[in-house]
C-alpha cells in the first residue's frame, strides 16, 4: 500500500503516518526527518537543506526529489510506504508519479489531514521533537513520561528551530502557495481522502483506518 499524507505543517501528518506504519507494517518516510538527520550529521546535504529550513522555505526540488527516490528504491519499500512531507510541490508529485509508473505501480491514497491555520501555531509551539529517533510529542496533548526526555530513546527533546511562531507563519504561507494545490492534483486522480485533523489523534487514526481498511 502506498500512501501520501497531505496537510499543513503541524496538521498531524507525522503523528498519523507513524501509526499507519505500525499498523500496516510499511515504512514511514519523512523527508523532514531525513533532512534533520543530515543536519545532525553535518553532511553537505544537511548543511544546504538547513539554509532553507531555518527560513521556513522549501528545500529545492532537485535535492528533495533525489533523496526521496533513493529512499523509496530500498528493499523495505517493496510492499509500500507512507510518505510524510513529500510531495510538497506539483513538480515533486510529477516526479513521484513517474517513478511509481515506471514500476507499473500506483499510489493508493493521498490523505489530507485538515486543520485550520488558527490551530496550527498553537500546536507547533507545543511540539517537542527527538532529533535522535524522530519521535514527536506535544507538551499538552502528548507529553513524554519525563519532561524533556524522549520515552523511546532517552535523548533530550527540543523545540525545532522552524517551529518558532515567526517561522511557522512563513511555513504556512509557503504551504498555501506551493503545497495546497496538491489537494486538487490528487482529487483529479481520484485518490484524495479527507480527514478532520482537529479531532483527538486516536479518532483521526480511526477515521484513517476506515479509509484504508483494517
Ligand atoms: P506534521 O507532521 O503534520 O508537521 P505532527 O504530527 O508533528 O505534524 O503534529 C504537530 C504537533 O501536534 C505535535 O506536537 C503533535 O504531537 C500534535 N498533534 C498531532 N495530532 C494531534 C491531534 N489530533 N490533536 C492535538 N495535537 C496533535
Ligand atoms: P517537516 O518535518 O515535514 O515539517 O519538514 C521540515 C522542513 O524540511 C520544511 O519546512 C522544508 O524546509 C523541508 N522539507 C521537508 N520535506 C520537503 C519537501 N518535500 N520539499 C521541500 N522541502 C521539504
mmCIF file of C-alpha atoms and ligand atoms in Angstrom:
data_model
loop_
_atom_site.group_PDB
_atom_site.id
_atom_site.type_symbol
_atom_site.label_atom_id
_atom_site.label_comp_id
_atom_site.label_asym_id
_atom_site.label_seq_id
_atom_site.Cartn_x
_atom_site.Cartn_y
_atom_site.Cartn_z
ATOM 1 C CA UNK A 1 0.000 0.000 0.000
ATOM 2 C CA UNK A 2 1.402 3.394 -0.997
ATOM 3 C CA UNK A 3 0.074 6.361 0.919
ATOM 4 C CA UNK A 4 0.798 10.098 0.807
ATOM 5 C CA UNK A 5 -0.006 12.307 3.792
ATOM 6 C CA UNK A 6 -1.072 15.842 2.878
ATOM 7 C CA UNK A 7 -1.743 18.739 5.209
ATOM 8 C CA UNK A 8 -0.298 21.954 6.617
ATOM 9 C CA UNK A 9 2.833 21.846 8.749
ATOM 10 C CA UNK A 10 1.676 20.689 12.195
ATOM 11 C CA UNK A 11 -1.571 19.147 10.958
ATOM 12 C CA UNK A 12 -0.529 15.790 12.397
ATOM 13 C CA UNK A 13 0.835 14.078 9.281
ATOM 14 C CA UNK A 14 3.830 12.621 11.089
ATOM 15 C CA UNK A 15 1.755 11.505 14.083
ATOM 16 C CA UNK A 16 -0.705 9.655 11.845
ATOM 17 C CA UNK A 17 1.987 8.365 9.459
ATOM 18 C CA UNK A 18 3.788 6.663 12.357
ATOM 19 C CA UNK A 19 0.548 4.967 13.456
ATOM 20 C CA UNK A 20 -0.192 3.853 9.881
ATOM 21 C CA UNK A 21 3.347 2.483 9.523
ATOM 22 C CA UNK A 22 2.980 0.453 12.751
ATOM 23 C CA UNK A 23 -0.485 -0.853 11.922
ATOM 24 C CA UNK A 24 0.166 -1.793 8.298
ATOM 25 C CA UNK A 25 3.842 -2.786 8.577
ATOM 26 C CA UNK A 26 5.141 -0.334 5.977
ATOM 27 C CA UNK A 27 7.973 2.205 6.354
ATOM 28 C CA UNK A 28 7.243 5.791 7.386
ATOM 29 C CA UNK A 29 9.273 8.104 5.167
ATOM 30 C CA UNK A 30 9.595 11.734 6.217
ATOM 31 C CA UNK A 31 11.774 13.982 4.061
ATOM 32 C CA UNK A 32 11.911 16.421 7.001
ATOM 33 C CA UNK A 33 13.343 13.642 9.236
ATOM 34 C CA UNK A 34 15.894 12.743 6.550
ATOM 35 C CA UNK A 35 16.986 16.388 6.320
ATOM 36 C CA UNK A 36 17.185 16.715 10.117
ATOM 37 C CA UNK A 37 19.286 13.529 10.371
ATOM 38 C CA UNK A 38 21.633 15.022 7.764
ATOM 39 C CA UNK A 39 21.824 18.309 9.657
ATOM 40 C CA UNK A 40 22.712 16.413 12.823
ATOM 41 C CA UNK A 41 25.455 14.512 10.982
ATOM 42 C CA UNK A 42 26.576 17.795 9.366
ATOM 43 C CA UNK A 43 26.564 16.316 5.874
ATOM 44 C CA UNK A 44 26.779 18.572 2.833
ATOM 45 C CA UNK A 45 23.117 17.855 2.046
ATOM 46 C CA UNK A 46 22.158 18.715 5.628
ATOM 47 C CA UNK A 47 24.060 21.997 5.623
ATOM 48 C CA UNK A 48 22.440 23.066 2.365
ATOM 49 C CA UNK A 49 18.940 21.999 3.436
ATOM 50 C CA UNK A 50 19.306 23.874 6.734
ATOM 51 C CA UNK A 51 19.697 27.240 4.996
ATOM 52 C CA UNK A 52 16.183 26.816 3.565
ATOM 53 C CA UNK A 53 14.557 25.087 6.533
ATOM 54 C CA UNK A 54 15.623 27.778 9.019
ATOM 55 C CA UNK A 55 13.851 30.388 6.881
ATOM 56 C CA UNK A 56 10.662 28.329 6.656
ATOM 57 C CA UNK A 57 11.249 27.859 2.918
ATOM 58 C CA UNK A 58 11.147 24.611 0.965
ATOM 59 C CA UNK A 59 14.358 22.816 0.104
ATOM 60 C CA UNK A 60 14.740 22.962 -3.713
ATOM 61 C CA UNK A 61 13.030 20.172 -5.652
ATOM 62 C CA UNK A 62 16.269 18.806 -7.187
ATOM 63 C CA UNK A 63 17.730 17.992 -3.763
ATOM 64 C CA UNK A 64 14.500 16.716 -2.242
ATOM 65 C CA UNK A 65 13.459 14.522 -5.145
ATOM 66 C CA UNK A 66 16.824 12.775 -5.187
ATOM 67 C CA UNK A 67 16.755 11.790 -1.527
ATOM 68 C CA UNK A 68 13.152 10.600 -1.824
ATOM 69 C CA UNK A 69 13.782 8.484 -4.919
ATOM 70 C CA UNK A 70 16.851 6.906 -3.284
ATOM 71 C CA UNK A 71 14.791 6.078 -0.218
ATOM 72 C CA UNK A 72 11.794 4.513 -1.988
ATOM 73 C CA UNK A 73 14.152 2.377 -4.092
ATOM 74 C CA UNK A 74 15.233 0.486 -0.943
ATOM 75 C CA UNK A 75 14.085 -3.086 -0.379
ATOM 76 C CA UNK A 76 11.842 -2.292 2.582
ATOM 77 C CA UNK A 77 9.609 -0.214 0.275
ATOM 78 C CA UNK A 78 8.630 -3.163 -1.928
ATOM 79 C CA UNK A 79 5.313 -3.681 -0.155
ATOM 80 C CA UNK A 80 4.585 0.032 0.108
ATOM 81 C CA UNK A 81 5.254 3.096 2.264
ATOM 82 C CA UNK A 82 3.649 6.091 3.855
ATOM 83 C CA UNK A 83 5.134 9.412 2.738
ATOM 84 C CA UNK A 84 5.039 12.293 5.207
ATOM 85 C CA UNK A 85 6.037 15.729 3.923
ATOM 86 C CA UNK A 86 6.576 14.629 0.336
ATOM 87 C CA UNK A 87 5.454 15.702 -2.212
ATOM 88 C CA UNK A 88 5.230 19.374 -1.293
ATOM 89 C CA UNK A 89 5.119 20.833 -4.807
ATOM 90 C CA UNK A 90 3.463 19.817 -8.083
ATOM 91 C CA UNK A 91 6.845 19.068 -9.750
ATOM 92 C CA UNK A 92 7.697 16.729 -6.829
ATOM 93 C CA UNK A 93 4.346 14.952 -7.289
ATOM 94 C CA UNK A 94 5.010 14.557 -11.004
ATOM 95 C CA UNK A 95 8.428 13.003 -10.373
ATOM 96 C CA UNK A 96 6.890 10.584 -7.874
ATOM 97 C CA UNK A 97 4.120 9.634 -10.315
ATOM 98 C CA UNK A 98 6.682 8.917 -12.998
ATOM 99 C CA UNK A 99 8.841 6.780 -10.692
ATOM 100 C CA UNK A 100 5.843 4.770 -9.487
ATOM 101 C CA UNK A 101 4.524 4.334 -13.011
ATOM 102 C CA UNK A 102 7.877 3.023 -14.230
ATOM 103 C CA UNK A 103 7.435 0.180 -11.732
ATOM 104 C CA UNK A 104 3.880 -0.435 -13.019
ATOM 105 C CA UNK A 105 2.542 0.572 -9.628
ATOM 106 C CA UNK A 106 0.193 3.264 -8.327
ATOM 107 C CA UNK A 107 -0.219 5.495 -5.294
ATOM 108 C CA UNK A 108 -3.287 4.165 -3.469
ATOM 109 C CA UNK A 109 -4.314 7.074 -1.240
ATOM 110 C CA UNK A 110 -3.490 10.728 -0.634
ATOM 111 C CA UNK A 111 -4.876 11.512 2.818
ATOM 112 C CA UNK A 112 -5.373 15.190 3.582
ATOM 113 C CA UNK A 113 -5.292 15.935 7.314
ATOM 114 C CA UNK A 114 -7.346 19.117 7.512
ATOM 115 C CA UNK A 115 -6.576 21.613 10.330
ATOM 116 C CA UNK A 116 -7.312 25.366 10.115
ATOM 117 C CA UNK A 117 -4.357 27.774 10.364
ATOM 118 C CA UNK A 118 -5.616 29.138 13.722
ATOM 119 C CA UNK A 119 -4.932 25.789 15.401
ATOM 120 C CA UNK A 120 -1.569 25.268 13.778
ATOM 121 C CA UNK A 121 0.561 27.901 15.525
ATOM 122 C CA UNK A 122 -0.584 26.661 18.947
ATOM 123 C CA UNK A 123 0.200 23.082 18.032
ATOM 124 C CA UNK A 124 3.636 23.875 16.693
ATOM 125 C CA UNK A 125 4.758 25.904 19.701
ATOM 126 C CA UNK A 126 3.861 22.899 21.887
ATOM 127 C CA UNK A 127 5.566 20.328 19.669
ATOM 128 C CA UNK A 128 8.712 18.746 21.080
ATOM 129 C CA UNK A 129 10.875 16.584 18.864
ATOM 130 C CA UNK A 130 13.534 13.991 19.442
ATOM 131 C CA UNK A 131 16.208 14.615 16.840
ATOM 132 C CA UNK A 132 17.803 11.248 17.671
ATOM 133 C CA UNK A 133 14.896 8.905 16.819
ATOM 134 C CA UNK A 134 12.285 11.162 15.179
ATOM 135 C CA UNK A 135 9.616 10.740 17.895
ATOM 136 C CA UNK A 136 7.264 13.710 18.340
ATOM 137 C CA UNK A 137 5.461 14.894 21.463
ATOM 138 C CA UNK A 138 3.231 17.772 22.469
ATOM 139 C CA UNK A 139 3.545 19.500 25.838
ATOM 140 C CA UNK A 140 -0.240 19.290 26.392
ATOM 141 C CA UNK A 141 -1.626 16.622 24.060
ATOM 142 C CA UNK A 142 1.185 14.037 24.024
ATOM 143 C CA UNK A 143 3.546 14.755 26.925
ATOM 144 C CA UNK A 144 6.553 12.473 27.390
ATOM 145 C CA UNK A 145 6.644 10.465 30.642
ATOM 146 C CA UNK A 146 9.593 12.544 31.855
ATOM 147 C CA UNK A 147 9.595 16.211 30.866
ATOM 148 C CA UNK A 148 12.088 16.997 28.096
ATOM 149 C CA UNK A 149 13.188 13.361 27.626
ATOM 150 C CA UNK A 150 12.219 11.013 24.792
ATOM 151 C CA UNK A 151 10.223 7.961 26.017
ATOM 152 C CA UNK A 152 11.585 5.878 23.172
ATOM 153 C CA UNK A 153 15.341 6.513 23.256
ATOM 154 C CA UNK A 154 16.022 8.621 26.376
ATOM 155 C CA UNK A 155 17.548 11.547 24.471
ATOM 156 C CA UNK A 156 16.703 15.204 25.019
ATOM 157 C CA UNK A 157 13.615 16.724 23.379
ATOM 158 C CA UNK A 158 13.842 20.076 21.603
ATOM 159 C CA UNK A 159 11.608 22.784 20.162
ATOM 160 C CA UNK A 160 12.553 22.646 16.488
ATOM 161 C CA UNK A 161 14.110 25.924 15.236
ATOM 162 C CA UNK A 162 11.494 26.058 12.497
ATOM 163 C CA UNK A 163 8.601 25.649 14.988
ATOM 164 C CA UNK A 164 9.074 29.167 16.380
ATOM 165 C CA UNK A 165 5.959 31.280 15.647
ATOM 166 C CA UNK A 166 7.609 33.640 13.116
ATOM 167 C CA UNK A 167 8.893 30.687 11.069
ATOM 168 C CA UNK A 168 5.600 28.809 11.363
ATOM 169 C CA UNK A 169 3.783 31.807 9.822
ATOM 170 C CA UNK A 170 6.167 31.725 6.869
ATOM 171 C CA UNK A 171 5.792 27.929 6.540
ATOM 172 C CA UNK A 172 2.006 28.313 6.430
ATOM 173 C CA UNK A 173 2.320 30.876 3.625
ATOM 174 C CA UNK A 174 4.596 28.505 1.715
ATOM 175 C CA UNK A 175 2.146 25.659 2.351
ATOM 176 C CA UNK A 176 -0.809 27.589 0.907
ATOM 177 C CA UNK A 177 1.150 28.768 -2.126
ATOM 178 C CA UNK A 178 3.052 25.619 -3.063
ATOM 179 C CA UNK A 179 1.631 22.537 -1.341
ATOM 180 C CA UNK A 180 -2.121 23.093 -1.066
ATOM 181 C CA UNK A 181 -2.552 22.784 -4.868
ATOM 182 C CA UNK A 182 -1.674 19.087 -4.412
ATOM 183 C CA UNK A 183 -5.117 18.525 -2.867
ATOM 184 C CA UNK A 184 -6.738 19.266 -6.219
ATOM 185 C CA UNK A 185 -3.979 17.359 -8.042
ATOM 186 C CA UNK A 186 -4.805 14.132 -6.165
ATOM 187 C CA UNK A 187 -8.530 14.828 -6.221
ATOM 188 C CA UNK A 188 -8.362 14.755 -10.017
ATOM 189 C CA UNK A 189 -6.632 11.384 -9.769
ATOM 190 C CA UNK A 190 -9.497 10.117 -7.572
ATOM 191 C CA UNK A 191 -7.248 9.057 -4.706
ATOM 192 C CA UNK A 192 -7.848 12.005 -2.362
ATOM 193 C CA UNK A 193 -9.341 11.259 1.077
ATOM 194 C CA UNK A 194 -10.017 13.941 3.681
ATOM 195 C CA UNK A 195 -9.918 13.562 7.463
ATOM 196 C CA UNK A 196 -10.697 16.107 10.171
ATOM 197 C CA UNK A 197 -7.337 16.644 11.891
ATOM 198 C CA UNK A 198 -8.797 18.768 14.693
ATOM 199 C CA UNK A 199 -10.163 15.635 16.373
ATOM 200 C CA UNK A 200 -8.285 13.738 19.038
ATOM 201 C CA UNK A 201 -5.405 11.877 17.368
ATOM 202 C CA UNK A 202 -6.898 8.439 18.139
ATOM 203 C CA UNK A 203 -10.144 9.475 16.433
ATOM 204 C CA UNK A 204 -8.235 10.825 13.428
ATOM 205 C CA UNK A 205 -6.477 7.472 13.196
ATOM 206 C CA UNK A 206 -9.785 5.583 13.446
ATOM 207 C CA UNK A 207 -11.082 7.654 10.501
ATOM 208 C CA UNK A 208 -7.933 6.774 8.523
ATOM 209 C CA UNK A 209 -8.316 3.059 9.275
ATOM 210 C CA UNK A 210 -11.908 3.265 7.959
ATOM 211 C CA UNK A 211 -10.483 4.587 4.680
ATOM 212 C CA UNK A 212 -7.597 2.119 4.400
ATOM 213 C CA UNK A 213 -9.453 -0.903 5.710
ATOM 214 C CA UNK A 214 -8.387 -2.871 8.799
HETATM 215 P P1 LIG B 1 3.167 17.377 10.975
HETATM 216 O O1 LIG B 1 3.912 16.086 10.759
HETATM 217 O O2 LIG B 1 1.947 17.481 10.094
HETATM 218 O O3 LIG B 1 4.038 18.580 10.882
HETATM 219 P P2 LIG B 1 2.928 16.442 13.744
HETATM 220 O O4 LIG B 1 2.406 15.052 13.566
HETATM 221 O O5 LIG B 1 4.361 16.569 14.154
HETATM 222 O O6 LIG B 1 2.599 17.348 12.450
HETATM 223 O O7 LIG B 1 1.983 17.174 14.814
HETATM 224 C C1 LIG B 1 2.239 18.532 15.216
HETATM 225 C C2 LIG B 1 2.065 18.659 16.736
HETATM 226 O O8 LIG B 1 0.669 18.487 17.065
HETATM 227 C C3 LIG B 1 2.818 17.593 17.536
HETATM 228 O O9 LIG B 1 3.293 18.185 18.736
HETATM 229 C C4 LIG B 1 1.775 16.517 17.801
HETATM 230 O O10 LIG B 1 2.069 15.800 18.991
HETATM 231 C C5 LIG B 1 0.490 17.340 17.906
HETATM 232 N N1 LIG B 1 -0.697 16.649 17.369
HETATM 233 C C6 LIG B 1 -0.745 15.797 16.309
HETATM 234 N N2 LIG B 1 -2.019 15.373 16.078
HETATM 235 C C7 LIG B 1 -2.793 15.998 17.011
HETATM 236 C C8 LIG B 1 -4.198 15.985 17.311
HETATM 237 N N3 LIG B 1 -5.075 15.256 16.591
HETATM 238 N N4 LIG B 1 -4.632 16.753 18.334
HETATM 239 C C9 LIG B 1 -3.744 17.506 19.052
HETATM 240 N N5 LIG B 1 -2.422 17.547 18.841
HETATM 241 C C10 LIG B 1 -1.935 16.815 17.836
HETATM 242 P P1 LIG B 2 8.674 18.671 8.055
HETATM 243 O O1 LIG B 2 9.473 17.872 9.012
HETATM 244 O O2 LIG B 2 7.911 17.807 7.072
HETATM 245 O O3 LIG B 2 7.797 19.698 8.732
HETATM 246 O O4 LIG B 2 9.712 19.481 7.161
HETATM 247 C C1 LIG B 2 10.575 20.459 7.738
HETATM 248 C C2 LIG B 2 11.221 21.306 6.638
HETATM 249 O O5 LIG B 2 12.028 20.469 5.778
HETATM 250 C C3 LIG B 2 10.250 22.005 5.690
HETATM 251 O O6 LIG B 2 9.770 23.238 6.211
HETATM 252 C C4 LIG B 2 11.138 22.195 4.451
HETATM 253 O O7 LIG B 2 12.058 23.265 4.623
HETATM 254 C C5 LIG B 2 11.952 20.900 4.437
HETATM 255 N N1 LIG B 2 11.249 19.855 3.641
HETATM 256 C C6 LIG B 2 10.760 18.669 4.097
HETATM 257 N N2 LIG B 2 10.177 17.969 3.103
HETATM 258 C C7 LIG B 2 10.299 18.743 1.981
HETATM 259 C C8 LIG B 2 9.878 18.608 0.627
HETATM 260 N N3 LIG B 2 9.185 17.527 0.200
HETATM 261 N N4 LIG B 2 10.184 19.605 -0.243
HETATM 262 C C9 LIG B 2 10.876 20.693 0.153
HETATM 263 N N5 LIG B 2 11.267 20.891 1.406
HETATM 264 C C10 LIG B 2 10.994 19.940 2.333
#
